[in-house]
Coordinates of C-alpha atoms and ligand atoms in Angstrom, one line a residue:
M119 CA -25.9 20.4 9.2
P120 CA -23.9 18.7 6.4
G121 CA -23.1 15.0 6.7
T122 CA -19.6 13.7 7.3
V123 CA -17.3 12.6 4.4
W124 CA -15.4 9.5 5.4
F125 CA -12.3 8.6 3.5
V126 CA -12.2 4.9 3.8
G127 CA -9.3 2.7 2.9
A128 CA -10.8 0.0 0.7
G129 CA -7.8 -2.3 1.0
P130 CA -5.7 -3.7 -1.8
G131 CA -8.4 -5.5 -3.8
D132 CA -9.7 -8.5 -2.0
P133 CA -13.2 -7.3 -0.7
E134 CA -12.6 -9.3 2.5
L135 CA -9.6 -7.0 3.3
L136 CA -11.9 -4.1 3.9
T137 CA -11.9 -3.2 7.6
L138 CA -15.0 -3.9 9.7
K139 CA -15.3 -0.2 10.3
G140 CA -15.2 0.5 6.6
R141 CA -18.0 -2.1 6.0
V142 CA -20.2 -0.6 8.8
L143 CA -19.8 2.9 7.2
L144 CA -20.6 1.6 3.8
E145 CA -23.7 -0.1 5.2
R146 CA -25.0 3.2 6.4
A147 CA -23.8 5.4 3.6
G148 CA -26.1 7.6 1.7
A149 CA -23.6 8.1 -1.1
V150 CA -20.4 6.2 -2.1
L151 CA -17.7 7.4 -4.5
Y152 CA -15.0 4.9 -5.6
A153 CA -12.2 4.8 -8.1
G154 CA -13.4 2.1 -10.5
S155 CA -10.0 1.1 -12.0
L156 CA -8.4 0.7 -8.6
V157 CA -11.0 -0.2 -6.0
N158 CA -12.6 -3.6 -6.5
A159 CA -16.3 -2.8 -7.3
A160 CA -17.3 -5.6 -5.0
V161 CA -16.3 -3.5 -2.0
A162 CA -19.1 -1.0 -2.8
C163 CA -21.6 -3.9 -2.6
W164 CA -21.9 -3.4 1.1
A165 CA -23.8 -0.1 0.4
P166 CA -27.5 -0.3 1.1
P167 CA -30.2 -0.3 -1.6
G168 CA -31.0 3.3 -2.7
C169 CA -27.4 4.5 -1.9
T170 CA -26.0 6.8 -4.6
I171 CA -22.9 5.0 -6.0
A172 CA -20.6 6.7 -8.4
D173 CA -17.3 5.9 -10.1
S174 CA -14.7 8.6 -10.0
K175 CA -12.4 7.2 -12.7
D176 CA -13.4 9.9 -15.2
M177 CA -13.7 12.7 -12.7
T178 CA -11.1 15.5 -12.1
L179 CA -10.2 16.3 -8.5
A180 CA -12.4 19.4 -8.6
Q181 CA -15.4 17.2 -9.8
I182 CA -14.7 14.7 -7.0
V183 CA -14.7 17.4 -4.4
A184 CA -17.9 19.0 -5.9
W185 CA -19.6 15.6 -5.8
L186 CA -18.6 15.0 -2.2
I187 CA -19.8 18.4 -1.1
A188 CA -23.2 18.0 -2.9
Q189 CA -23.7 14.5 -1.4
A190 CA -22.8 15.8 2.1
S191 CA -25.6 18.3 1.9
R192 CA -28.1 15.4 1.4
H193 CA -26.7 12.5 3.5
D194 CA -25.3 12.0 7.0
T195 CA -22.7 9.5 5.8
V196 CA -20.8 9.9 2.6
V197 CA -18.0 7.5 1.8
R198 CA -15.0 8.1 -0.4
L199 CA -13.3 4.7 -1.0
Q200 CA -9.6 5.0 -1.4
T201 CA -7.4 2.2 -2.7
G202 CA -5.2 0.6 0.0
D203 CA -4.6 3.1 2.8
P204 CA -5.8 6.7 2.3
A205 CA -2.5 8.1 3.7
L206 CA -0.4 6.8 0.9
Y207 CA -0.4 8.4 -2.6
G208 CA -4.1 9.1 -2.3
T209 CA -4.6 12.8 -2.8
L210 CA -6.2 12.9 0.7
I211 CA -5.1 16.4 1.6
E212 CA -6.1 17.8 -1.8
M213 CA -9.6 16.6 -1.1
V214 CA -9.8 17.4 2.6
Q215 CA -8.7 21.1 2.2
P216 CA -11.7 22.2 0.1
L217 CA -14.0 20.2 2.3
D218 CA -12.6 22.0 5.3
R219 CA -13.2 25.3 3.5
A220 CA -16.8 24.3 2.8
G221 CA -17.3 23.4 6.5
I222 CA -17.9 19.7 5.9
P223 CA -16.6 17.3 8.6
V224 CA -14.2 14.7 7.4
A225 CA -12.8 11.5 9.0
V226 CA -10.4 8.8 7.8
V227 CA -10.5 5.0 8.2
P228 CA -7.2 3.3 7.5
G229 CA -6.9 0.4 5.1
V230 CA -4.6 -2.5 4.3
S231 CA -2.0 -1.0 2.0
S232 CA -1.0 -2.8 -1.2
A233 CA 2.6 -2.9 0.2
M234 CA 1.4 -5.2 3.0
A235 CA -0.8 -7.2 0.6
A236 CA 2.2 -7.8 -1.6
A237 CA 4.3 -9.1 1.4
A238 CA 1.4 -11.4 2.4
A239 CA 1.0 -12.7 -1.2
A240 CA 4.6 -13.7 -1.4
V241 CA 5.0 -14.8 2.3
E242 CA 7.7 -12.3 2.9
S243 CA 8.7 -10.2 5.9
F244 CA 9.9 -6.7 5.5
T245 CA 11.9 -6.9 8.7
L246 CA 14.3 -9.6 10.0
P247 CA 16.6 -9.5 13.0
E248 CA 20.1 -8.5 12.0
V249 CA 19.1 -8.1 8.4
T250 CA 17.0 -5.0 8.3
Q251 CA 14.7 -3.3 10.7
S252 CA 13.5 -0.5 8.5
V253 CA 11.1 -0.1 5.6
I254 CA 10.9 2.8 3.1
F255 CA 7.7 3.4 1.2
T256 CA 8.6 5.4 -1.9
R257 CA 8.4 5.7 -5.6
V258 CA 10.6 6.8 -8.4
A259 CA 10.0 10.3 -9.9
G260 CA 7.4 10.1 -12.7
R261 CA 5.5 13.3 -13.4
T262 CA 5.8 14.0 -9.6
P263 CA 9.4 15.0 -8.9
M264 CA 11.1 13.7 -5.8
P265 CA 11.9 16.2 -3.1
A266 CA 15.6 16.9 -2.3
G267 CA 17.2 14.0 -0.4
E268 CA 14.6 11.5 -1.5
S269 CA 16.0 10.2 -4.8
L270 CA 15.9 6.4 -5.0
V271 CA 19.7 6.3 -5.1
E272 CA 19.9 8.1 -1.7
L273 CA 17.2 6.1 -0.1
A274 CA 18.6 2.8 -1.4
R275 CA 21.9 3.5 0.3
H276 CA 20.2 2.5 3.5
R277 CA 20.0 -1.1 2.2
C278 CA 16.7 -1.6 4.1
T279 CA 13.4 -2.8 2.6
L280 CA 12.1 -0.6 -0.2
C281 CA 8.5 -0.7 -1.3
L282 CA 8.1 1.1 -4.5
F283 CA 4.6 2.4 -5.5
L284 CA 3.7 3.8 -8.9
S285 CA 6.9 2.7 -10.5
I286 CA 6.3 -0.4 -12.5
T287 CA 6.7 1.4 -15.8
L288 CA 10.0 2.8 -14.6
L289 CA 11.8 -0.4 -13.7
H290 CA 14.8 0.8 -15.6
Q291 CA 15.2 3.7 -13.2
V292 CA 14.8 1.4 -10.3
E293 CA 17.5 -0.9 -11.6
Q294 CA 19.9 2.0 -12.3
A295 CA 19.3 3.7 -8.9
L296 CA 19.8 0.5 -6.9
Q297 CA 23.0 -0.4 -8.8
E298 CA 24.3 3.1 -8.2
A299 CA 23.5 2.7 -4.5
G300 CA 25.6 -0.4 -4.4
W301 CA 23.0 -3.2 -4.6
P302 CA 24.4 -6.2 -6.5
A303 CA 22.9 -7.3 -9.8
E304 CA 21.8 -10.5 -8.2
A305 CA 19.9 -8.8 -5.4
P306 CA 16.4 -10.3 -5.2
V307 CA 13.5 -8.2 -6.4
L308 CA 9.8 -9.0 -6.0
V309 CA 6.9 -7.7 -8.1
V310 CA 3.3 -8.4 -7.1
H311 CA 0.6 -7.4 -9.6
K312 CA -2.9 -6.9 -8.2
A313 CA -2.0 -8.2 -4.8
S314 CA -5.0 -9.9 -3.2
W315 CA -7.3 -9.5 -6.1
P316 CA -9.1 -12.8 -6.3
G317 CA -8.0 -14.7 -9.4
E318 CA -5.9 -11.8 -10.7
E319 CA -2.9 -11.6 -8.4
R320 CA 0.5 -12.4 -10.0
I321 CA 3.9 -12.8 -8.4
V322 CA 7.1 -12.3 -10.3
R323 CA 10.4 -12.9 -8.6
G324 CA 13.7 -12.0 -10.1
T325 CA 16.9 -10.1 -9.6
L326 CA 17.9 -6.5 -10.0
A327 CA 19.4 -7.5 -13.4
D328 CA 16.4 -9.4 -14.8
I329 CA 13.2 -8.2 -13.1
K330 CA 12.4 -5.8 -15.8
Q331 CA 12.6 -8.4 -18.5
R332 CA 10.6 -10.9 -16.4
C333 CA 7.8 -8.3 -15.8
R334 CA 7.8 -7.5 -19.5
A335 CA 7.5 -11.2 -20.4
A336 CA 4.6 -11.5 -17.9
G337 CA 2.9 -8.4 -19.4
I338 CA 2.8 -6.5 -16.1
V339 CA 2.5 -2.8 -16.8
S340 CA 0.3 -1.5 -14.1
Q341 CA -1.0 -1.9 -10.5
A342 CA 2.1 -3.6 -9.2
M343 CA 4.2 -3.2 -6.1
I344 CA 8.0 -3.5 -6.4
I345 CA 9.8 -4.8 -3.4
A346 CA 13.6 -4.8 -3.1
S347 CA 14.8 -6.1 0.2
P348 CA 17.7 -8.0 1.8
T349 CA 15.0 -10.1 3.5
L350 CA 13.4 -11.5 0.3
G351 CA 13.4 -15.3 0.1
A352 CA 14.2 -15.7 3.8
R353 CA 11.6 -18.4 4.1
H354 CA 14.1 -20.7 2.4
W355 CA 17.3 -19.6 4.3
A356 CA 19.1 -22.3 6.3
T357 CA 20.2 -19.9 9.0
L358 CA 18.2 -17.1 10.5
A359 CA 19.0 -14.8 13.5
K360 CA 16.0 -15.3 15.8
S361 CA 13.9 -12.4 17.0
K362 CA 14.6 -11.6 20.6
L363 CA 10.9 -11.4 21.3
Y364 CA 10.5 -15.2 21.1
D365 CA 13.9 -16.1 22.5
A366 CA 13.5 -18.2 25.6
G367 CA 16.2 -16.2 27.3
Y368 CA 14.6 -12.9 26.8
T369 CA 12.3 -11.3 29.4
H370 CA 9.7 -8.9 28.3
R371 CA 6.4 -7.4 29.5
F372 CA 4.4 -10.6 29.0
R373 CA 6.8 -13.4 29.8
R374 CA 9.7 -14.1 32.2
A375 CA 12.9 -15.6 30.7
S376 CA 13.1 -19.4 31.2
T377 CA 16.9 -19.5 30.6
P378 CA 19.5 -16.8 31.3
S379 CA 19.6 -14.3 28.3
G380 CA 22.2 -15.3 25.8
A381 CA 22.3 -18.9 27.0
Ligands
SAH229 N1 -3.0 4.1 -1.2 C1 -2.6 2.9 -1.9 C2 -1.6 3.3 -3.0 C3 -2.1 4.2 -4.1 S1 -0.9 4.6 -5.3 C4 -2.1 1.8 -1.0 O1 -2.0 2.0 0.2 O2 -1.8 0.7 -1.5 C5 -1.2 3.3 -6.5 C6 -0.1 2.3 -6.5 O3 -0.3 1.4 -5.5 C7 0.0 1.5 -7.8 O4 0.8 2.1 -8.8 C8 0.7 0.3 -7.3 O5 2.1 0.5 -7.2 C9 0.2 0.2 -5.9 N2 -1.0 -0.8 -5.8 C10 -2.3 -0.5 -5.5 N3 -3.0 -1.6 -5.4 C11 -2.2 -2.6 -5.7 C12 -2.3 -4.0 -5.6 N4 -3.5 -4.6 -5.4 N5 -1.2 -4.8 -5.9 C13 0.0 -4.2 -6.1 N6 0.2 -2.9 -6.1 C14 -0.9 -2.1 -5.9

């Protein structure tokens, strides 16, 4: 019986943002494969002595799969550490399909995505009552083309929160697309480099018109989350529509209204 290959979300960088479940799996892992340039090596430190630990940064997808299959024939628990959450831009399915074909059981443990870590770093909320109630996780087309209907211009027309992965070297495209979609040049844009990485996180705030220049000046060319949202900077707004959930006049499952709704 082969062991199980666990795809574990390692979180955005801070080793303490690994889930408890991820840590328990690492502690009993016979083999761990992590992406050295993206996953903080400290996360792998939970692995027990004698555990086979390898860095996948120089491996092809085929080599990664071959490694996981070989280790699953030797160990009950094999962990593939994925950056952030495995369901976002992580080649999860490309790895799972050949494991399925080889008859190796797989399971996934979610992780804290870098999008959430970027919001946390900057004390921002992706949703605000009466401002936007939707978030789009996307990217601009690099070598991976965007499917029909998903160009950034089309998505940006919703004017909701946009979290852009894998796009920091393509800020000119972001700027162009958002302007074409009607966002003003002074719309706030946030870039967080290495969100949550102890001592390495950097936050750059700017506008659609100047964020590219600010990132260039800060030397940020990789591992960065771009956030464009009408909610940015709300911490400092003088007026804010209050969430109904905490409105004293609003009754919900856990609390009765103390004043008539709307009072
Ligand atoms: N599955 C990952 C995303 C992998 S794609 C997740 O859920 O976060 C890699 C992209 O994620 C990078 O190009 C960058 O846009 C973003 N990213 C990953 N880690 C990051 C971090 N610590 N800070 C900011 N962006 C990060």
